[in-house]
Amino acid sequence: MEIRRLSLRAGAEAARGTGVIIDVFRAFTCAPLLLHLGARRLILAAEIAACLAWRGRAILVGEQDERPIAGFDLTNSPWQILAAARTMFTGRTVVLRTTSGVTGALIALAHCEDVLLASFANARASADYLRARRPAL
């Protein structure tokens, strides 16, 4: 197995095989947190218009260049998500949009076998998954 450390959009475009998109501070700390808080489904979307099309049917969480997006319910802040009503996410669909992490994951999905969304919140599970694939190092 070849392990390559790539960065940003160009890295996501060059990724092949198993892609691991690491966004430790926000996007992929929020994703497992939303699922932990009961979200039934998590949809990643790169385009703001695509997210807004879900308005009224899903909770919209995200940012554009680290700024809140008009019409979204929350930014992609773990603190803000935890401060929201605990039942807000239970059984709901959440659409997540971020400038770097989500966008990179969607780019990598176009040409990788699988893509992991990694952060400190799920580092052990990500490492266990990768180890189970038995990479030849």
CSV table of N, CA and C in Angstrom, one decimal:
chain,number,residue,atom,x,y,z
A,1,MET,N,0.8,-1.2,0.0
A,1,MET,CA,0.0,0.0,0.0
A,1,MET,C,0.9,1.2,0.0
A,2,GLU,N,0.6,2.2,-0.8
A,2,GLU,CA,1.3,3.4,-0.9
A,2,GLU,C,0.5,4.4,-0.1
A,3,ILE,N,1.2,5.1,0.9
A,3,ILE,CA,0.5,6.1,1.7
A,3,ILE,C,1.1,7.5,1.2
A,4,ARG,N,0.2,8.3,0.8
A,4,ARG,CA,0.6,9.7,0.4
A,4,ARG,C,-0.1,10.7,1.2
A,5,ARG,N,0.6,11.7,1.6
A,5,ARG,CA,0.0,12.8,2.4
A,5,ARG,C,-0.2,14.0,1.4
A,6,LEU,N,-1.4,14.3,1.2
A,6,LEU,CA,-1.8,15.3,0.2
A,6,LEU,C,-2.6,16.4,1.0
A,7,SER,N,-2.7,17.5,0.4
A,7,SER,CA,-3.4,18.6,1.1
A,7,SER,C,-4.4,19.3,0.2
A,8,LEU,N,-5.4,19.8,0.8
A,8,LEU,CA,-6.4,20.7,0.2
A,8,LEU,C,-7.1,20.2,-1.1
A,9,ARG,N,-7.6,21.0,-1.9
A,9,ARG,CA,-8.4,20.6,-3.1
A,9,ARG,C,-7.5,19.7,-4.0
A,10,ALA,N,-6.3,20.1,-4.3
A,10,ALA,CA,-5.4,19.4,-5.2
A,10,ALA,C,-5.2,18.0,-4.6
A,11,GLY,N,-5.0,17.9,-3.3
A,11,GLY,CA,-4.9,16.6,-2.7
A,11,GLY,C,-6.1,15.7,-2.8
A,12,ALA,N,-7.3,16.2,-2.6
A,12,ALA,CA,-8.5,15.5,-2.8
A,12,ALA,C,-8.7,15.0,-4.2
A,13,GLU,N,-8.3,15.8,-5.2
A,13,GLU,CA,-8.4,15.5,-6.6
A,13,GLU,C,-7.4,14.4,-7.0
A,14,ALA,N,-6.2,14.3,-6.3
A,14,ALA,CA,-5.2,13.3,-6.6
A,14,ALA,C,-5.4,12.0,-5.8
A,15,ALA,N,-6.2,12.0,-4.8
A,15,ALA,CA,-6.4,10.8,-3.9
A,15,ALA,C,-7.0,9.7,-4.7
A,16,ARG,N,-6.5,8.5,-4.4
A,16,ARG,CA,-7.0,7.2,-5.0
A,16,ARG,C,-7.0,6.2,-3.9
A,17,GLY,N,-7.7,5.1,-4.2
A,17,GLY,CA,-7.8,4.0,-3.2
A,17,GLY,C,-8.7,4.4,-2.1
A,18,THR,N,-8.2,4.3,-0.9
A,18,THR,CA,-8.9,4.8,0.3
A,18,THR,C,-8.4,6.2,0.6
A,19,GLY,N,-9.3,7.1,0.6
A,19,GLY,CA,-9.0,8.5,0.9
A,19,GLY,C,-9.4,8.8,2.3
A,20,VAL,N,-8.6,9.5,3.0
A,20,VAL,CA,-8.9,9.9,4.4
A,20,VAL,C,-8.8,11.4,4.4
A,21,ILE,N,-10.0,12.0,4.5
A,21,ILE,CA,-10.1,13.5,4.6
A,21,ILE,C,-10.1,13.8,6.0
A,22,ILE,N,-9.1,14.6,6.4
A,22,ILE,CA,-9.0,15.0,7.8
A,22,ILE,C,-9.3,16.4,8.0
A,23,ASP,N,-10.3,16.7,8.8
A,23,ASP,CA,-10.7,18.1,9.1
A,23,ASP,C,-11.0,18.0,10.6
A,24,VAL,N,-10.0,18.2,11.4
A,24,VAL,CA,-10.1,17.9,12.9
A,24,VAL,C,-10.8,19.0,13.7
A,25,PHE,N,-10.9,20.2,13.2
A,25,PHE,CA,-11.5,21.2,14.1
A,25,PHE,C,-13.0,21.4,14.0
A,26,ARG,N,-13.5,21.2,12.8
A,26,ARG,CA,-14.9,21.5,12.6
A,26,ARG,C,-15.7,20.4,11.8
A,27,ALA,N,-15.5,20.3,10.5
A,27,ALA,CA,-16.4,19.5,9.7
A,27,ALA,C,-16.6,18.0,10.2
A,28,PHE,N,-15.5,17.4,10.5
A,28,PHE,CA,-15.6,16.0,10.8
A,28,PHE,C,-15.5,15.7,12.3
A,29,THR,N,-15.5,16.8,13.1
A,29,THR,CA,-15.9,16.7,14.5
A,29,THR,C,-17.4,16.8,14.6
A,30,CYS,N,-18.0,17.7,13.7
A,30,CYS,CA,-19.4,17.9,13.7
A,30,CYS,C,-20.2,16.6,13.2
A,31,ALA,N,-19.6,16.0,12.2
A,31,ALA,CA,-20.3,14.9,11.6
A,31,ALA,C,-20.6,13.8,12.6
A,32,PRO,N,-19.6,13.2,13.3
A,32,PRO,CA,-19.9,12.1,14.2
A,32,PRO,C,-20.8,12.7,15.4
A,33,LEU,N,-20.6,13.9,15.8
A,33,LEU,CA,-21.4,14.5,16.9
A,33,LEU,C,-22.8,14.6,16.5
A,34,LEU,N,-23.1,15.0,15.3
A,34,LEU,CA,-24.5,15.0,14.8
A,34,LEU,C,-25.2,13.6,14.8
A,35,LEU,N,-24.4,12.6,14.4
A,35,LEU,CA,-24.9,11.2,14.4
A,35,LEU,C,-25.1,10.8,15.9
A,36,HIS,N,-24.1,11.1,16.7
A,36,HIS,CA,-24.2,10.8,18.2
A,36,HIS,C,-25.5,11.4,18.8
A,37,LEU,N,-25.8,12.6,18.4
A,37,LEU,CA,-27.0,13.3,18.9
A,37,LEU,C,-28.3,12.8,18.3
A,38,GLY,N,-28.2,11.8,17.4
A,38,GLY,CA,-29.5,11.2,16.9
A,38,GLY,C,-29.9,11.5,15.5
A,39,ALA,N,-29.0,12.2,14.8
A,39,ALA,CA,-29.4,12.4,13.4
A,39,ALA,C,-29.6,11.1,12.7
A,40,ARG,N,-30.6,11.0,11.9
A,40,ARG,CA,-30.9,9.7,11.2
A,40,ARG,C,-30.1,9.6,10.0
A,41,ARG,N,-29.8,10.7,9.3
A,41,ARG,CA,-29.1,10.7,8.0
A,41,ARG,C,-28.3,12.0,7.9
A,42,LEU,N,-27.1,11.8,7.4
A,42,LEU,CA,-26.2,13.0,7.2
A,42,LEU,C,-25.8,13.1,5.7
A,43,ILE,N,-26.2,14.2,5.2
A,43,ILE,CA,-25.9,14.4,3.7
A,43,ILE,C,-24.8,15.5,3.6
A,44,LEU,N,-23.8,15.1,2.8
A,44,LEU,CA,-22.7,16.1,2.6
A,44,LEU,C,-23.1,16.8,1.3
A,45,ALA,N,-23.0,18.1,1.3
A,45,ALA,CA,-23.3,18.9,0.1
A,45,ALA,C,-22.3,20.1,-0.1
A,46,ALA,N,-21.8,20.2,-1.3
A,46,ALA,CA,-20.8,21.3,-1.5
A,46,ALA,C,-21.4,22.6,-1.9
A,47,GLU,N,-22.5,22.6,-2.6
A,47,GLU,CA,-23.1,23.8,-3.1
A,47,GLU,C,-24.2,24.3,-2.1
A,48,ILE,N,-24.1,25.6,-1.8
A,48,ILE,CA,-25.1,26.2,-0.9
A,48,ILE,C,-26.5,26.0,-1.5
A,49,ALA,N,-26.7,26.2,-2.7
A,49,ALA,CA,-28.1,26.1,-3.3
A,49,ALA,C,-28.6,24.7,-3.1
A,50,ALA,N,-27.8,23.7,-3.2
A,50,ALA,CA,-28.2,22.3,-3.0
A,50,ALA,C,-28.6,22.1,-1.5
A,51,CYS,N,-27.9,22.7,-0.6
A,51,CYS,CA,-28.3,22.7,0.8
A,51,CYS,C,-29.6,23.3,1.0
A,52,LEU,N,-29.8,24.5,0.5
A,52,LEU,CA,-31.0,25.3,0.7
A,52,LEU,C,-32.2,24.6,0.1
A,53,ALA,N,-32.0,23.8,-0.9
A,53,ALA,CA,-33.1,23.0,-1.5
A,53,ALA,C,-33.7,22.0,-0.4
A,54,TRP,N,-33.0,21.7,0.6
A,54,TRP,CA,-33.4,20.8,1.7
A,54,TRP,C,-34.2,21.6,2.8
A,55,ARG,N,-34.2,22.9,2.7
A,55,ARG,CA,-34.8,23.7,3.8
A,55,ARG,C,-36.2,23.2,4.0
A,56,GLY,N,-36.5,23.1,5.3
A,56,GLY,CA,-37.8,22.6,5.7
A,56,GLY,C,-37.9,21.1,5.8
A,57,ARG,N,-37.0,20.4,5.2
A,57,ARG,CA,-37.0,18.9,5.3
A,57,ARG,C,-35.8,18.4,6.0
A,58,ALA,N,-34.8,19.3,6.3
A,58,ALA,CA,-33.6,18.9,7.0
A,58,ALA,C,-33.1,20.0,7.8
A,59,ILE,N,-32.2,19.7,8.7
A,59,ILE,CA,-31.4,20.8,9.4
A,59,ILE,C,-30.2,21.1,8.6
A,60,LEU,N,-30.0,22.4,8.3
A,60,LEU,CA,-28.8,22.8,7.6
A,60,LEU,C,-27.7,23.3,8.5
A,61,VAL,N,-26.6,22.7,8.3
A,61,VAL,CA,-25.4,23.0,9.2
A,61,VAL,C,-24.2,23.3,8.3
A,62,GLY,N,-23.6,24.4,8.4
A,62,GLY,CA,-22.4,24.7,7.6
A,62,GLY,C,-21.9,26.1,7.6
A,63,GLU,N,-20.9,26.3,6.7
A,63,GLU,CA,-20.3,27.6,6.6
A,63,GLU,C,-19.7,27.8,5.2
A,64,GLN,N,-19.4,29.0,4.9
A,64,GLN,CA,-18.8,29.4,3.6
A,64,GLN,C,-17.6,30.3,4.0
A,65,ASP,N,-16.4,29.8,3.7
A,65,ASP,CA,-15.2,30.5,4.1
A,65,ASP,C,-15.2,31.0,5.6
A,66,GLU,N,-15.6,30.1,6.4
A,66,GLU,CA,-15.7,30.2,7.9
A,66,GLU,C,-16.7,31.2,8.4
A,67,ARG,N,-17.7,31.6,7.5
A,67,ARG,CA,-18.8,32.5,7.9
A,67,ARG,C,-20.1,31.8,7.8
A,68,PRO,N,-21.0,32.2,8.7
A,68,PRO,CA,-22.4,31.6,8.7
A,68,PRO,C,-23.0,31.8,7.3
A,69,ILE,N,-23.9,30.9,7.0
A,69,ILE,CA,-24.6,31.0,5.7
A,69,ILE,C,-26.1,31.4,6.0
A,70,ALA,N,-26.6,32.5,5.3
A,70,ALA,CA,-28.0,32.9,5.5
A,70,ALA,C,-28.9,31.7,5.1
A,71,GLY,N,-29.9,31.5,6.0
A,71,GLY,CA,-30.8,30.4,5.7
A,71,GLY,C,-30.4,29.1,6.3
A,72,PHE,N,-29.2,28.9,6.8
A,72,PHE,CA,-28.8,27.7,7.5
A,72,PHE,C,-29.2,27.8,9.0
A,73,ASP,N,-29.5,26.6,9.6
A,73,ASP,CA,-29.9,26.6,11.0
A,73,ASP,C,-28.7,26.8,12.0
A,74,LEU,N,-27.6,26.3,11.6
A,74,LEU,CA,-26.4,26.4,12.5
A,74,LEU,C,-25.1,26.5,11.7
A,75,THR,N,-24.1,27.0,12.2
A,75,THR,CA,-22.8,26.9,11.6
A,75,THR,C,-22.2,25.6,12.0
A,76,ASN,N,-21.1,25.2,11.4
A,76,ASN,CA,-20.5,23.9,11.7
A,76,ASN,C,-19.6,24.1,13.0
A,77,SER,N,-20.2,24.5,14.0
A,77,SER,CA,-19.5,24.6,15.3
A,77,SER,C,-19.9,23.5,16.3
A,78,PRO,N,-19.0,22.7,16.7
A,78,PRO,CA,-19.3,21.7,17.7
A,78,PRO,C,-20.0,22.3,18.9
A,79,TRP,N,-19.5,23.4,19.4
A,79,TRP,CA,-20.1,24.1,20.5
A,79,TRP,C,-21.5,24.4,20.3
A,80,GLN,N,-21.8,25.0,19.1
A,80,GLN,CA,-23.1,25.4,18.8
A,80,GLN,C,-24.1,24.2,18.7
A,81,ILE,N,-23.6,23.2,18.1
A,81,ILE,CA,-24.4,21.9,18.0
A,81,ILE,C,-24.7,21.4,19.4
A,82,LEU,N,-23.7,21.4,20.3
A,82,LEU,CA,-24.0,20.9,21.6
A,82,LEU,C,-24.9,21.8,22.4
A,83,ALA,N,-24.8,23.1,22.1
A,83,ALA,CA,-25.7,24.1,22.8
A,83,ALA,C,-27.1,24.0,22.3
A,84,ALA,N,-27.4,23.5,21.1
A,84,ALA,CA,-28.7,23.3,20.6
A,84,ALA,C,-29.5,22.3,21.4
A,85,ALA,N,-30.8,22.4,21.3
A,85,ALA,CA,-31.7,21.4,22.0
A,85,ALA,C,-31.3,20.0,21.7
A,86,ARG,N,-31.0,19.2,22.7
A,86,ARG,CA,-30.6,17.8,22.5
A,86,ARG,C,-31.4,17.0,21.5
A,87,THR,N,-32.7,17.3,21.5
A,87,THR,CA,-33.6,16.6,20.6
A,87,THR,C,-33.7,17.1,19.2
A,88,MET,N,-33.1,18.2,19.0
A,88,MET,CA,-33.2,18.9,17.7
A,88,MET,C,-32.8,18.0,16.5
A,89,PHE,N,-31.8,17.1,16.7
A,89,PHE,CA,-31.3,16.2,15.7
A,89,PHE,C,-31.9,14.8,15.6
A,90,THR,N,-32.6,14.5,16.7
A,90,THR,CA,-33.1,13.1,16.8
A,90,THR,C,-34.1,12.7,15.6
A,91,GLY,N,-33.7,11.7,14.9
A,91,GLY,CA,-34.5,11.2,13.8
A,91,GLY,C,-34.5,12.1,12.6
A,92,ARG,N,-33.7,13.1,12.6
A,92,ARG,CA,-33.8,14.1,11.5
A,92,ARG,C,-32.6,13.9,10.5
A,93,THR,N,-32.8,14.4,9.3
A,93,THR,CA,-31.8,14.5,8.3
A,93,THR,C,-31.0,15.8,8.5
A,94,VAL,N,-29.7,15.7,8.4
A,94,VAL,CA,-28.9,16.9,8.5
A,94,VAL,C,-28.1,17.0,7.2
A,95,VAL,N,-28.1,18.2,6.7
A,95,VAL,CA,-27.2,18.5,5.5
A,95,VAL,C,-26.0,19.3,6.0
A,96,LEU,N,-24.8,18.8,5.7
A,96,LEU,CA,-23.6,19.5,6.2
A,96,LEU,C,-22.8,20.0,5.0
A,97,ARG,N,-22.4,21.3,5.1
A,97,ARG,CA,-21.7,21.9,4.1
A,97,ARG,C,-20.5,22.7,4.7
A,98,THR,N,-19.3,22.4,4.2
A,98,THR,CA,-18.1,23.2,4.7
A,98,THR,C,-17.2,23.5,3.5
A,99,THR,N,-16.5,24.5,3.6
A,99,THR,CA,-15.6,25.0,2.5
A,99,THR,C,-14.5,24.0,2.2
A,100,SER,N,-13.9,23.4,3.2
A,100,SER,CA,-12.7,22.5,3.0
A,100,SER,C,-13.1,21.0,3.2
A,101,GLY,N,-13.4,20.6,4.4
A,101,GLY,CA,-13.6,19.2,4.7
A,101,GLY,C,-14.7,18.5,3.8
A,102,VAL,N,-15.9,19.0,3.8
A,102,VAL,CA,-17.0,18.4,3.0
A,102,VAL,C,-16.7,18.5,1.5
A,103,THR,N,-16.2,19.6,1.1
A,103,THR,CA,-15.9,19.8,-0.3
A,103,THR,C,-14.8,18.8,-0.7
A,104,GLY,N,-13.8,18.7,0.1
A,104,GLY,CA,-12.7,17.7,-0.2
A,104,GLY,C,-13.2,16.3,-0.2
A,105,ALA,N,-14.0,15.9,0.7
A,105,ALA,CA,-14.6,14.6,0.7
A,105,ALA,C,-15.4,14.3,-0.5
A,106,LEU,N,-16.2,15.2,-1.0
A,106,LEU,CA,-17.0,15.0,-2.2
A,106,LEU,C,-16.1,14.9,-3.4
A,107,ILE,N,-15.1,15.6,-3.5
A,107,ILE,CA,-14.1,15.5,-4.6
A,107,ILE,C,-13.5,14.2,-4.6
A,108,ALA,N,-13.0,13.7,-3.4
A,108,ALA,CA,-12.3,12.4,-3.3
A,108,ALA,C,-13.3,11.3,-3.6
A,109,LEU,N,-14.5,11.4,-3.3
A,109,LEU,CA,-15.5,10.3,-3.5
A,109,LEU,C,-15.6,10.0,-5.0
A,110,ALA,N,-15.3,11.0,-5.9
A,110,ALA,CA,-15.5,10.8,-7.3
A,110,ALA,C,-14.5,9.8,-7.9
A,111,HIS,N,-13.4,9.5,-7.1
A,111,HIS,CA,-12.4,8.6,-7.7
A,111,HIS,C,-11.7,7.7,-6.7
A,112,CYS,N,-12.2,7.7,-5.5
A,112,CYS,CA,-11.6,6.8,-4.4
A,112,CYS,C,-12.6,5.6,-4.2
A,113,GLU,N,-12.0,4.4,-3.8
A,113,GLU,CA,-12.8,3.3,-3.5
A,113,GLU,C,-13.7,3.6,-2.3
A,114,ASP,N,-13.2,4.2,-1.3
A,114,ASP,CA,-13.9,4.7,-0.1
A,114,ASP,C,-13.2,5.9,0.5
A,115,VAL,N,-14.0,6.7,1.2
A,115,VAL,CA,-13.5,7.9,1.8
A,115,VAL,C,-13.8,7.9,3.3
A,116,LEU,N,-12.9,8.1,4.1
A,116,LEU,CA,-13.1,8.3,5.6
A,116,LEU,C,-13.1,9.7,5.9
A,117,LEU,N,-14.0,10.1,6.8
A,117,LEU,CA,-14.1,11.5,7.3
A,117,LEU,C,-13.5,11.5,8.7
A,118,ALA,N,-12.3,12.0,8.8
A,118,ALA,CA,-11.5,11.8,10.0
A,118,ALA,C,-11.3,13.0,10.8
A,119,SER,N,-11.3,12.9,12.1
A,119,SER,CA,-11.0,14.0,13.1
A,119,SER,C,-10.5,13.4,14.4
A,120,PHE,N,-10.3,14.2,15.4
A,120,PHE,CA,-9.9,13.7,16.7
A,120,PHE,C,-11.0,12.9,17.3
A,121,ALA,N,-12.3,13.3,16.9
A,121,ALA,CA,-13.5,12.6,17.5
A,121,ALA,C,-13.6,11.2,17.1
A,122,ASN,N,-13.1,10.8,15.9
A,122,ASN,CA,-13.2,9.4,15.4
A,122,ASN,C,-11.9,8.8,15.0
A,123,ALA,N,-10.8,9.4,15.5
A,123,ALA,CA,-9.4,8.9,15.1
A,123,ALA,C,-9.2,7.4,15.4
A,124,ARG,N,-9.6,6.9,16.5
A,124,ARG,CA,-9.5,5.5,16.8
A,124,ARG,C,-10.2,4.6,15.8
A,125,ALA,N,-11.5,5.0,15.6
A,125,ALA,CA,-12.3,4.2,14.6
A,125,ALA,C,-11.7,4.2,13.2
A,126,SER,N,-11.2,5.4,12.8
A,126,SER,CA,-10.6,5.5,11.5
A,126,SER,C,-9.3,4.7,11.4
A,127,ALA,N,-8.5,4.7,12.5
A,127,ALA,CA,-7.3,3.9,12.5
A,127,ALA,C,-7.6,2.4,12.5
A,128,ASP,N,-8.6,2.0,13.2
A,128,ASP,CA,-9.0,0.6,13.3
A,128,ASP,C,-9.5,0.1,11.9
A,129,TYR,N,-10.2,1.0,11.2
A,129,TYR,CA,-10.7,0.6,9.9
A,129,TYR,C,-9.5,0.4,8.9
A,130,LEU,N,-8.6,1.4,9.0
A,130,LEU,CA,-7.5,1.3,8.1
A,130,LEU,C,-6.6,0.1,8.4
A,131,ARG,N,-6.4,-0.2,9.7
A,131,ARG,CA,-5.6,-1.4,10.1
A,131,ARG,C,-6.3,-2.7,9.6
A,132,ALA,N,-7.6,-2.7,9.7
A,132,ALA,CA,-8.4,-3.9,9.2
A,132,ALA,C,-8.2,-4.2,7.8
A,133,ARG,N,-7.9,-3.2,7.0
A,133,ARG,CA,-7.6,-3.4,5.6
A,133,ARG,C,-6.3,-4.0,5.3
A,134,ARG,N,-5.5,-4.2,6.4
A,134,ARG,CA,-4.2,-4.9,6.3
A,134,ARG,C,-3.2,-4.3,5.3
A,135,PRO,N,-2.9,-3.0,5.5
A,135,PRO,CA,-2.0,-2.4,4.5
A,135,PRO,C,-0.6,-2.9,4.6
A,136,ALA,N,0.1,-3.1,3.5
A,136,ALA,CA,1.5,-3.5,3.5
A,136,ALA,C,2.3,-2.2,3.6
A,137,LEU,N,3.0,-2.1,4.7
A,137,LEU,CA,3.8,-0.8,4.9
A,137,LEU,C,5.2,-1.1,4.6
